[in-house]
Coordinates of C-alpha atoms and ligand atoms in Angstrom, one line a residue:
M1 CA 86.3 -73.8 -62.3
R2 CA 88.0 -70.5 -61.8
K3 CA 85.6 -68.9 -64.3
W4 CA 82.5 -69.5 -62.2
P5 CA 82.8 -66.4 -60.0
F6 CA 82.9 -64.3 -63.1
V7 CA 80.0 -66.0 -64.7
V8 CA 77.9 -65.7 -61.6
G9 CA 79.0 -62.1 -61.2
G10 CA 78.2 -61.4 -64.8
I11 CA 74.7 -62.9 -64.5
G12 CA 74.2 -60.9 -61.3
L13 CA 75.3 -57.7 -63.0
L14 CA 73.0 -58.3 -66.0
G15 CA 70.1 -59.1 -63.6
A16 CA 70.8 -55.9 -61.7
L17 CA 70.9 -53.8 -64.9
A18 CA 67.7 -55.4 -66.1
F19 CA 66.1 -54.6 -62.7
L20 CA 67.3 -51.0 -62.4
P21 CA 64.8 -49.4 -64.7
W22 CA 62.0 -50.5 -62.4
F23 CA 63.8 -49.9 -59.1
G24 CA 63.2 -46.9 -56.8
A25 CA 60.8 -44.0 -56.9
R26 CA 59.5 -42.5 -60.1
R27 CA 58.9 -39.0 -61.0
T28 CA 55.4 -38.5 -62.4
R29 CA 54.3 -35.8 -64.9
G30 CA 50.7 -35.1 -63.9
L31 CA 50.1 -33.1 -60.8
H32 CA 46.5 -34.3 -60.3
S33 CA 44.7 -37.6 -60.2
V34 CA 42.3 -38.5 -62.9
M35 CA 38.9 -38.3 -61.2
P36 CA 36.5 -41.3 -61.7
A37 CA 33.3 -39.3 -61.5
P38 CA 32.2 -35.7 -62.2
P39 CA 31.7 -33.3 -59.3
P40 CA 30.3 -32.5 -56.8
Y41 CA 32.9 -34.2 -54.5
V42 CA 31.1 -34.3 -51.2
F43 CA 32.4 -35.3 -47.7
P44 CA 30.4 -37.1 -45.0
R45 CA 28.8 -35.0 -42.3
D46 CA 31.0 -36.5 -39.5
F47 CA 34.2 -35.6 -41.3
L48 CA 36.4 -33.3 -39.2
F49 CA 37.1 -30.1 -41.1
G50 CA 39.2 -27.4 -39.5
A51 CA 42.5 -25.5 -39.4
A52 CA 45.7 -26.0 -37.4
T53 CA 48.0 -23.7 -35.4
A54 CA 50.9 -24.2 -32.9
G55 CA 51.4 -22.3 -29.7
H56 CA 54.8 -20.8 -30.2
Q57 CA 53.8 -19.6 -33.7
I58 CA 50.8 -17.6 -32.6
E59 CA 51.0 -17.1 -28.8
R60 CA 52.8 -14.6 -26.6
A61 CA 56.5 -15.7 -26.1
Q62 CA 57.1 -18.2 -23.3
P63 CA 60.4 -19.0 -21.6
S64 CA 61.2 -21.7 -24.3
D65 CA 64.2 -22.7 -26.3
W66 CA 62.7 -20.9 -29.3
T67 CA 62.2 -17.6 -27.4
A68 CA 65.9 -17.9 -26.3
F69 CA 66.9 -18.5 -29.9
E70 CA 65.0 -15.5 -31.1
Q71 CA 66.5 -13.3 -28.4
E72 CA 70.0 -14.5 -29.4
V73 CA 69.3 -13.8 -33.0
M74 CA 68.2 -10.2 -32.1
R75 CA 71.4 -9.7 -30.0
T76 CA 73.7 -10.9 -32.8
G77 CA 71.7 -9.6 -35.8
R78 CA 71.6 -12.9 -37.6
F79 CA 68.8 -12.2 -40.0
G80 CA 70.1 -14.0 -43.1
T81 CA 68.9 -16.7 -45.4
L82 CA 70.5 -19.0 -47.9
G83 CA 67.8 -18.1 -50.5
T84 CA 64.0 -18.6 -50.8
G85 CA 62.9 -21.3 -48.4
R86 CA 66.5 -22.1 -47.4
P87 CA 67.0 -21.0 -43.8
K88 CA 70.6 -20.2 -42.7
P89 CA 71.9 -22.0 -39.7
G90 CA 71.6 -19.9 -36.6
H91 CA 69.6 -17.2 -38.3
I92 CA 65.9 -16.1 -38.5
H93 CA 65.1 -14.5 -41.8
D94 CA 64.4 -10.8 -41.4
L95 CA 63.5 -11.0 -37.7
G96 CA 65.0 -7.6 -37.0
R97 CA 62.5 -6.0 -39.4
W98 CA 59.6 -6.6 -37.1
P99 CA 58.6 -4.5 -34.1
D100 CA 59.3 -5.8 -30.7
E101 CA 55.6 -6.0 -30.0
V102 CA 55.1 -8.4 -32.9
R103 CA 58.1 -10.5 -31.9
R104 CA 56.8 -10.9 -28.4
A105 CA 53.0 -11.3 -29.1
K106 CA 53.5 -13.1 -32.4
T107 CA 49.8 -12.8 -33.7
N108 CA 48.4 -11.5 -30.4
H109 CA 46.3 -14.7 -30.3
D110 CA 46.3 -14.5 -26.5
A111 CA 44.1 -11.4 -26.7
L112 CA 42.2 -12.4 -29.9
Y113 CA 41.6 -16.1 -29.6
A114 CA 37.9 -15.7 -29.0
Q115 CA 37.6 -13.8 -32.3
D116 CA 39.9 -16.2 -34.2
L117 CA 37.8 -19.2 -33.1
A118 CA 34.5 -17.4 -33.8
L119 CA 35.8 -16.8 -37.3
A120 CA 36.7 -20.5 -37.7
A121 CA 33.1 -21.3 -36.7
Q122 CA 31.7 -18.8 -39.2
M123 CA 33.8 -20.6 -41.8
G124 CA 32.0 -23.8 -41.0
H125 CA 34.9 -25.6 -39.3
N126 CA 33.9 -28.2 -36.7
A127 CA 37.4 -28.9 -35.3
Y128 CA 40.5 -27.0 -34.4
R129 CA 44.1 -28.3 -34.0
F130 CA 46.2 -26.3 -31.5
S131 CA 49.2 -27.0 -29.3
L132 CA 49.8 -26.7 -25.6
E133 CA 53.1 -25.0 -24.8
W134 CA 55.1 -27.1 -22.3
A135 CA 56.9 -23.9 -21.3
R136 CA 53.7 -22.1 -20.6
L137 CA 52.6 -24.8 -18.1
F138 CA 56.0 -25.3 -16.7
P139 CA 58.0 -22.1 -17.0
K140 CA 60.4 -23.2 -14.2
E141 CA 62.2 -26.5 -13.7
Q142 CA 61.4 -27.0 -10.0
M143 CA 57.6 -26.7 -10.4
E144 CA 55.7 -29.8 -9.2
E145 CA 52.3 -28.4 -10.4
A146 CA 51.5 -26.6 -13.6
D147 CA 51.4 -22.8 -13.5
P148 CA 47.8 -21.8 -12.7
Q149 CA 47.9 -18.9 -15.2
G150 CA 48.9 -21.3 -18.0
V151 CA 46.2 -23.7 -17.0
A152 CA 43.6 -20.9 -16.9
Y153 CA 44.8 -19.7 -20.4
Y154 CA 44.2 -23.1 -22.0
H155 CA 40.9 -23.5 -20.2
G156 CA 39.9 -20.1 -21.7
L157 CA 40.9 -21.4 -25.1
L158 CA 39.0 -24.6 -24.7
D159 CA 35.9 -22.6 -23.5
A160 CA 36.2 -20.6 -26.7
M161 CA 36.4 -23.8 -28.8
E162 CA 33.3 -25.1 -27.0
R163 CA 31.4 -21.9 -27.7
A164 CA 32.4 -22.1 -31.3
G165 CA 31.5 -25.8 -31.6
L166 CA 35.0 -26.8 -32.5
T167 CA 36.3 -30.3 -31.5
P168 CA 39.8 -29.8 -30.0
S169 CA 42.8 -31.7 -31.3
A170 CA 45.7 -31.0 -29.0
T171 CA 49.3 -31.3 -29.9
L172 CA 51.7 -31.8 -27.0
F173 CA 55.2 -31.1 -28.5
H174 CA 55.3 -28.8 -31.5
F175 CA 59.0 -28.0 -31.7
A176 CA 59.3 -25.7 -28.6
S177 CA 60.4 -26.9 -25.2
P178 CA 61.1 -25.1 -21.9
Q179 CA 64.4 -23.2 -21.9
W180 CA 65.4 -24.8 -18.5
L181 CA 65.5 -28.2 -20.2
W182 CA 68.5 -26.9 -22.1
Q183 CA 70.7 -26.4 -19.0
E184 CA 73.4 -29.1 -19.2
R185 CA 72.9 -32.0 -16.9
G186 CA 75.5 -34.8 -16.8
G187 CA 76.9 -33.4 -20.1
R188 CA 73.6 -33.5 -21.9
R189 CA 70.9 -31.0 -22.9
G190 CA 67.3 -31.1 -23.9
W191 CA 65.7 -34.4 -24.8
E192 CA 69.0 -36.2 -24.2
R193 CA 69.1 -35.3 -20.5
D194 CA 68.6 -38.4 -18.3
D195 CA 65.7 -36.6 -16.5
A196 CA 64.0 -35.3 -19.7
L197 CA 61.3 -38.0 -19.7
R198 CA 60.7 -37.5 -16.0
H199 CA 60.0 -33.8 -16.7
F200 CA 57.9 -34.6 -19.8
E201 CA 55.9 -37.0 -17.6
R202 CA 55.1 -34.2 -15.1
Y203 CA 53.8 -32.1 -18.0
L204 CA 51.8 -35.0 -19.4
R205 CA 50.2 -35.7 -16.0
A206 CA 49.3 -32.0 -15.7
V207 CA 47.7 -32.1 -19.1
A208 CA 45.7 -35.2 -18.2
K209 CA 44.6 -33.8 -14.8
H210 CA 43.5 -30.3 -16.1
F211 CA 42.3 -31.0 -19.6
G212 CA 41.8 -34.7 -19.8
G213 CA 38.0 -34.3 -19.3
R214 CA 37.8 -31.8 -22.2
I215 CA 40.1 -33.2 -25.0
S216 CA 39.5 -36.5 -26.8
H217 CA 42.0 -36.1 -29.7
Y218 CA 45.7 -35.8 -29.0
C219 CA 48.8 -35.5 -31.2
T220 CA 51.8 -36.3 -29.0
L221 CA 54.5 -35.1 -31.4
N222 CA 54.4 -32.8 -34.3
E223 CA 56.8 -33.8 -37.2
P224 CA 59.5 -35.4 -35.0
M225 CA 61.8 -36.0 -38.0
V226 CA 61.6 -32.3 -39.0
Y227 CA 62.6 -31.4 -35.4
V228 CA 65.5 -33.8 -35.5
Y229 CA 66.7 -32.9 -39.0
N230 CA 66.4 -29.1 -38.5
G231 CA 67.7 -29.1 -35.0
Y232 CA 70.4 -31.6 -35.0
L233 CA 71.6 -32.0 -38.6
E234 CA 71.0 -28.7 -40.3
G235 CA 71.2 -26.4 -37.3
V236 CA 68.3 -24.2 -38.4
F237 CA 66.1 -24.9 -35.3
P238 CA 67.3 -25.0 -31.7
P239 CA 69.5 -26.6 -30.4
G240 CA 71.2 -25.5 -33.7
E241 CA 73.5 -28.5 -33.9
R242 CA 75.1 -29.9 -37.1
R243 CA 76.0 -33.4 -36.2
G244 CA 77.8 -35.1 -39.0
D245 CA 75.6 -38.1 -39.8
P246 CA 72.2 -39.6 -39.1
S247 CA 73.5 -42.2 -36.7
Q248 CA 74.5 -39.4 -34.3
V249 CA 70.9 -38.4 -33.9
A250 CA 69.6 -41.9 -33.0
G251 CA 69.6 -41.1 -29.3
V252 CA 67.3 -38.1 -29.9
V253 CA 65.0 -40.1 -32.2
A254 CA 64.8 -42.9 -29.6
Q255 CA 64.0 -40.5 -26.8
L256 CA 61.2 -38.9 -28.8
L257 CA 59.8 -42.4 -29.4
R258 CA 59.9 -43.0 -25.6
A259 CA 58.2 -39.7 -25.0
H260 CA 55.5 -40.6 -27.4
A261 CA 54.9 -44.0 -25.8
L262 CA 54.8 -42.4 -22.4
A263 CA 52.3 -39.8 -23.5
Y264 CA 50.1 -42.6 -25.0
R265 CA 50.1 -44.6 -21.8
I266 CA 49.4 -41.7 -19.5
L267 CA 46.6 -40.2 -21.6
K268 CA 45.0 -43.6 -22.1
E269 CA 45.1 -44.5 -18.5
D270 CA 43.6 -41.1 -17.5
A271 CA 40.9 -41.5 -20.1
S272 CA 40.0 -45.0 -18.9
R273 CA 39.8 -43.8 -15.3
R274 CA 37.3 -41.1 -16.6
G275 CA 35.4 -43.6 -18.7
R276 CA 36.2 -41.6 -21.9
S277 CA 37.3 -42.8 -25.3
I278 CA 40.2 -40.8 -26.8
A279 CA 42.4 -41.1 -29.8
V280 CA 46.1 -40.6 -29.4
G281 CA 48.6 -40.5 -32.3
F282 CA 51.4 -38.3 -33.7
T283 CA 51.9 -36.6 -37.0
Q284 CA 54.6 -36.9 -39.7
H285 CA 55.8 -34.2 -42.1
T286 CA 55.4 -35.9 -45.6
R287 CA 56.4 -35.0 -49.1
A288 CA 56.5 -36.9 -52.3
F289 CA 60.2 -37.7 -52.7
H290 CA 60.8 -38.0 -56.4
P291 CA 64.0 -38.5 -58.4
Y292 CA 65.1 -35.4 -60.2
R293 CA 65.8 -37.5 -63.3
N294 CA 63.9 -40.7 -63.9
W295 CA 66.7 -42.0 -66.1
A296 CA 69.2 -41.9 -63.2
P297 CA 68.9 -45.0 -61.1
L298 CA 70.8 -43.4 -58.2
D299 CA 68.3 -40.5 -58.0
R300 CA 65.5 -43.1 -57.9
L301 CA 67.2 -45.3 -55.3
T302 CA 68.1 -42.4 -53.1
A303 CA 64.6 -40.8 -53.3
S304 CA 63.2 -44.1 -52.0
L305 CA 65.7 -44.4 -49.2
I306 CA 65.1 -40.8 -48.1
E307 CA 61.3 -41.3 -48.1
Q308 CA 61.8 -44.3 -45.9
A309 CA 64.2 -42.6 -43.5
F310 CA 62.3 -39.3 -43.3
I311 CA 58.7 -40.5 -43.2
W312 CA 58.4 -44.2 -42.5
D313 CA 61.2 -45.2 -40.1
F314 CA 59.6 -43.3 -37.2
V315 CA 56.1 -44.7 -37.9
D316 CA 57.5 -48.2 -38.4
A317 CA 59.1 -47.9 -35.0
V318 CA 55.8 -47.1 -33.3
H319 CA 54.2 -49.9 -35.3
T320 CA 56.7 -52.6 -34.5
G321 CA 58.3 -51.4 -31.3
T322 CA 61.8 -51.3 -32.8
L323 CA 63.6 -48.4 -34.3
R324 CA 65.6 -49.1 -37.4
M325 CA 67.2 -46.2 -39.0
T326 CA 67.6 -46.5 -42.8
G327 CA 71.2 -45.9 -43.9
T328 CA 72.7 -46.6 -40.5
Q329 CA 73.4 -49.6 -38.3
Q330 CA 71.0 -48.2 -35.6
R331 CA 68.5 -50.7 -34.3
Q332 CA 67.0 -50.6 -30.9
E333 CA 63.9 -52.0 -29.3
I334 CA 61.9 -49.4 -27.3
P335 CA 59.9 -51.0 -24.5
G336 CA 56.2 -50.1 -24.4
L337 CA 56.2 -48.5 -27.8
K338 CA 54.7 -51.1 -30.1
G339 CA 51.2 -50.3 -31.4
T340 CA 50.9 -47.0 -29.4
Q341 CA 48.9 -45.1 -32.1
D342 CA 45.2 -45.0 -32.6
Y343 CA 45.7 -43.0 -35.8
L344 CA 48.4 -41.6 -37.9
G345 CA 48.6 -37.9 -38.7
I346 CA 49.8 -36.8 -42.1
N347 CA 51.1 -33.3 -42.7
Y348 CA 51.6 -32.9 -46.5
Y349 CA 53.4 -30.1 -48.3
G350 CA 54.2 -31.2 -51.9
R351 CA 57.1 -32.6 -53.7
F352 CA 60.9 -32.6 -53.3
Y353 CA 63.3 -33.8 -56.0
I354 CA 66.4 -35.8 -55.1
K355 CA 69.5 -35.2 -57.3
T356 CA 72.6 -37.3 -56.9
S357 CA 76.0 -37.4 -58.5
I358 CA 77.7 -40.7 -59.6
L359 CA 81.0 -39.1 -58.6
H360 CA 79.8 -38.8 -55.0
P361 CA 77.2 -41.5 -54.6
L362 CA 76.7 -40.9 -50.9
R363 CA 75.9 -37.2 -51.3
F364 CA 72.7 -35.9 -52.6
E365 CA 70.8 -32.6 -53.1
I366 CA 67.2 -32.0 -52.1
L367 CA 65.6 -29.6 -54.6
M368 CA 62.4 -27.9 -53.4
H369 CA 61.3 -27.4 -57.0
D370 CA 62.5 -28.1 -60.5
P371 CA 64.9 -25.3 -61.4
D372 CA 64.5 -26.1 -65.1
D373 CA 60.7 -25.8 -65.1
P374 CA 59.6 -22.2 -64.5
S375 CA 55.9 -23.2 -65.1
E376 CA 55.9 -25.6 -62.1
P377 CA 53.5 -24.2 -59.5
R378 CA 55.4 -23.4 -56.3
S379 CA 54.8 -21.5 -53.1
D380 CA 56.4 -18.3 -51.8
L381 CA 58.9 -20.6 -50.1
G382 CA 59.8 -22.2 -53.4
W383 CA 58.0 -25.5 -52.5
A384 CA 56.7 -27.4 -55.5
E385 CA 53.0 -28.2 -55.5
Y386 CA 52.0 -31.7 -56.2
P387 CA 48.4 -32.4 -55.0
R388 CA 48.4 -36.0 -56.3
G389 CA 51.1 -36.7 -53.7
L390 CA 48.5 -36.3 -50.9
L391 CA 46.6 -39.3 -52.3
E392 CA 49.8 -41.2 -52.8
V393 CA 51.0 -40.7 -49.2
L394 CA 47.6 -41.5 -47.7
A395 CA 47.5 -44.7 -49.8
E396 CA 51.0 -45.7 -48.7
A397 CA 50.1 -45.1 -45.0
Q398 CA 47.0 -47.2 -45.3
R399 CA 48.8 -50.0 -47.0
R400 CA 51.5 -50.1 -44.4
Y401 CA 49.5 -49.6 -41.1
Q402 CA 45.7 -49.9 -41.7
L403 CA 45.1 -47.1 -39.2
P404 CA 42.6 -44.3 -39.3
L405 CA 44.4 -41.2 -40.9
Y406 CA 44.0 -37.5 -40.3
V407 CA 45.5 -34.8 -42.5
L408 CA 46.7 -32.6 -39.6
E409 CA 48.4 -30.1 -41.9
N410 CA 48.3 -29.0 -45.5
G411 CA 48.7 -25.5 -46.8
V412 CA 50.7 -23.1 -48.8
A413 CA 52.8 -19.9 -48.2
D414 CA 51.0 -17.4 -50.4
A415 CA 51.2 -13.7 -49.6
A416 CA 49.6 -12.4 -52.8
D417 CA 46.6 -10.2 -52.3
D418 CA 44.5 -12.1 -54.9
D419 CA 44.9 -15.4 -52.9
R420 CA 44.5 -17.3 -56.1
R421 CA 47.2 -19.8 -55.4
R422 CA 45.8 -20.8 -52.0
Q423 CA 42.3 -21.2 -53.5
R424 CA 43.5 -23.6 -56.2
Y425 CA 45.7 -25.4 -53.7
L426 CA 42.8 -26.0 -51.3
V427 CA 40.5 -27.3 -54.0
A428 CA 43.1 -29.5 -55.6
H429 CA 44.2 -31.1 -52.3
L430 CA 40.6 -31.6 -51.1
R431 CA 39.7 -33.3 -54.4
E432 CA 42.6 -35.7 -53.8
L433 CA 41.4 -36.3 -50.3
W434 CA 37.9 -37.0 -51.6
L435 CA 39.4 -39.5 -54.0
A436 CA 41.3 -41.2 -51.2
R437 CA 38.1 -41.7 -49.3
Q438 CA 36.4 -42.9 -52.5
R439 CA 39.1 -45.6 -52.8
G440 CA 38.4 -46.8 -49.3
I441 CA 41.2 -45.0 -47.5
D442 CA 40.1 -44.3 -43.9
V443 CA 40.8 -40.5 -43.7
R444 CA 38.7 -38.9 -41.1
G445 CA 39.7 -35.3 -41.0
Y446 CA 41.5 -32.4 -42.7
F447 CA 43.1 -29.4 -41.0
H448 CA 44.3 -26.6 -43.2
W449 CA 47.6 -25.0 -42.2
S450 CA 47.0 -22.5 -41.0
L451 CA 44.0 -20.7 -39.4
I452 CA 45.9 -17.4 -39.3
D453 CA 49.2 -16.1 -40.6
N454 CA 52.0 -16.8 -38.1
F455 CA 55.6 -17.0 -37.2
E456 CA 57.2 -19.5 -39.6
W457 CA 60.2 -20.5 -37.5
A458 CA 63.6 -19.8 -39.1
E459 CA 61.7 -18.2 -42.0
G460 CA 60.3 -15.5 -39.7
F461 CA 57.1 -13.7 -40.3
G462 CA 57.4 -13.4 -44.1
P463 CA 55.6 -16.6 -45.3
R464 CA 51.8 -16.3 -45.1
F465 CA 50.0 -19.6 -44.5
G466 CA 46.7 -18.2 -43.0
L467 CA 43.2 -18.6 -44.2
I468 CA 43.0 -15.4 -42.3
R469 CA 45.5 -12.6 -42.9
V470 CA 47.1 -10.9 -39.9
D471 CA 47.7 -7.3 -40.5
Y472 CA 50.8 -6.7 -38.3
Q473 CA 50.8 -3.0 -39.2
D474 CA 47.3 -2.4 -38.0
G475 CA 47.0 -3.9 -34.5
F476 CA 47.1 -7.5 -35.6
R477 CA 43.8 -7.0 -37.4
R478 CA 42.3 -10.2 -38.8
V479 CA 41.2 -10.2 -42.5
P480 CA 39.8 -13.5 -43.8
R481 CA 41.2 -14.3 -47.3
P482 CA 38.9 -15.4 -50.1
S483 CA 40.1 -19.0 -49.5
A484 CA 38.4 -18.9 -46.1
D485 CA 35.0 -18.5 -47.7
L486 CA 35.8 -21.1 -50.4
Y487 CA 36.7 -23.6 -47.7
R488 CA 33.4 -22.8 -46.0
R489 CA 31.5 -23.5 -49.2
I490 CA 33.4 -26.8 -49.8
I491 CA 32.6 -27.9 -46.3
R492 CA 28.9 -27.2 -46.9
T493 CA 28.4 -28.4 -50.4
G494 CA 31.5 -30.3 -51.4
I495 CA 33.6 -29.3 -54.4
T496 CA 31.4 -28.2 -57.3
H497 CA 32.1 -27.8 -61.0
E498 CA 31.9 -24.0 -60.6
M499 CA 34.6 -24.1 -57.9
L500 CA 36.9 -26.2 -60.1
Q501 CA 36.2 -23.8 -63.0
A502 CA 36.9 -20.7 -60.8
V503 CA 40.4 -22.0 -59.8
G504 CA 41.2 -23.3 -63.3
L505 CA 41.0 -27.0 -62.5
A506 CA 37.8 -28.0 -64.3
S507 CA 39.6 -29.5 -67.3
D508 CA 41.8 -31.7 -65.1
R509 CA 39.3 -34.4 -64.5
Ligands
IFM1 O1 54.7 -23.9 -39.8 C1 55.0 -25.3 -40.0 C2 54.4 -26.1 -38.8 O2 54.9 -25.6 -37.6 C3 54.8 -27.5 -38.9 N1 54.5 -28.0 -40.3 C4 54.9 -27.2 -41.4 C5 54.4 -25.8 -41.3 C6 54.8 -25.0 -42.5 O3 56.2 -25.0 -42.6

């Protein structure tokens, strides 16, 4: 009798060992999907094609937490980095190298937006993703109504979009929030303050009142998990905290979910009063999370868990109404949250590798590229390119939620004059997008990140993501890169054999 537990245990162990080779994520070799048909790969006429930006990254500095962080960095001279693409907590890479005018005006979009949007129109875009800055509309805490100058600025921007024939897609929270929200109240700051949602509601009502008649596509939150991870666990974004473990950020995650649900309700109510139909959703930062070594079950298992925690937990919460945080005991129901998304936004930036150690099974490393493979294509930030991952993440999102999808960001940091990497990146990712549609995945738009070079947060002004180069040395002059014209041609004719040949992808079919 006493042998039974050992026998059962032995069978269990054998079963587990047999199961392990199939368990968890797999690292794939090929970077591209096999295409089922020869080019051209053409998109439908009503497909939204455009580029994306965010207020703080391109607009004149507002009284926000990010502006305060930048001023603090300048005061203390914290301009360091932990290496390519690895921001140092509390630092902004090389910020001190840039003139005051650039730090304050960013790209001088305030003065040049008409030109920027006219260029987008010339490139054949029919949509534009931008963000409204909460701190621009509510620079002071006591304000009951939005600042008239801020309102006028965004009306001017929307007028310019209208003139350029661009459908606006407006983001409401893209990392920056008013500095006054960070005054401590009842021992809490920022989103964790008891009155944070009341203030956010005031902002939302102002957005609905002033712009509700002009915008029909909203993204409530940009990459909430990046915000939480960078701001509260890694300390590389404001508020610069380094809380020990993920369960300590559950309060912030839950509050962002409440903020999203609130935005959804207020915008939808406003639209129904106006008799307008609008789409409201949010967007997630996605990567393919692959094991560094396929033969290491712990790499595979951890890669799957990280994918779930970083990408899907938040979306699952909106889908089901209950937040469950992978790897923690956190579980909470959020009233009014369930089903508050008309679409899901996907921001896609390539592949990360997960490397574990059997000696410390709870610790893991996230590698931005394979250090042993110098031929692996990677960006100036060291991010590994993996176009096929775009199709994979879209397929997974469709499988899980059956919602319309929009790629709200996808792009590459490439400062090289020849712009070759960006051109190949664009073609390779749009080809995967075409395949996604071909397979019946309901993707309705693609927004390249970014329209113009801009301020890349803790990485400073160094990384260049723009279809249009900004010449900071020459009065913020705009210089469209070759990829801007390539994108225009793809929008018009689809991806042709000549284009694939020109970027070295013709043989990848
Ligand atoms: O610049 C950022 C953007 O603000 C959010 N998504 C990723 C981009 C590139 O890092």
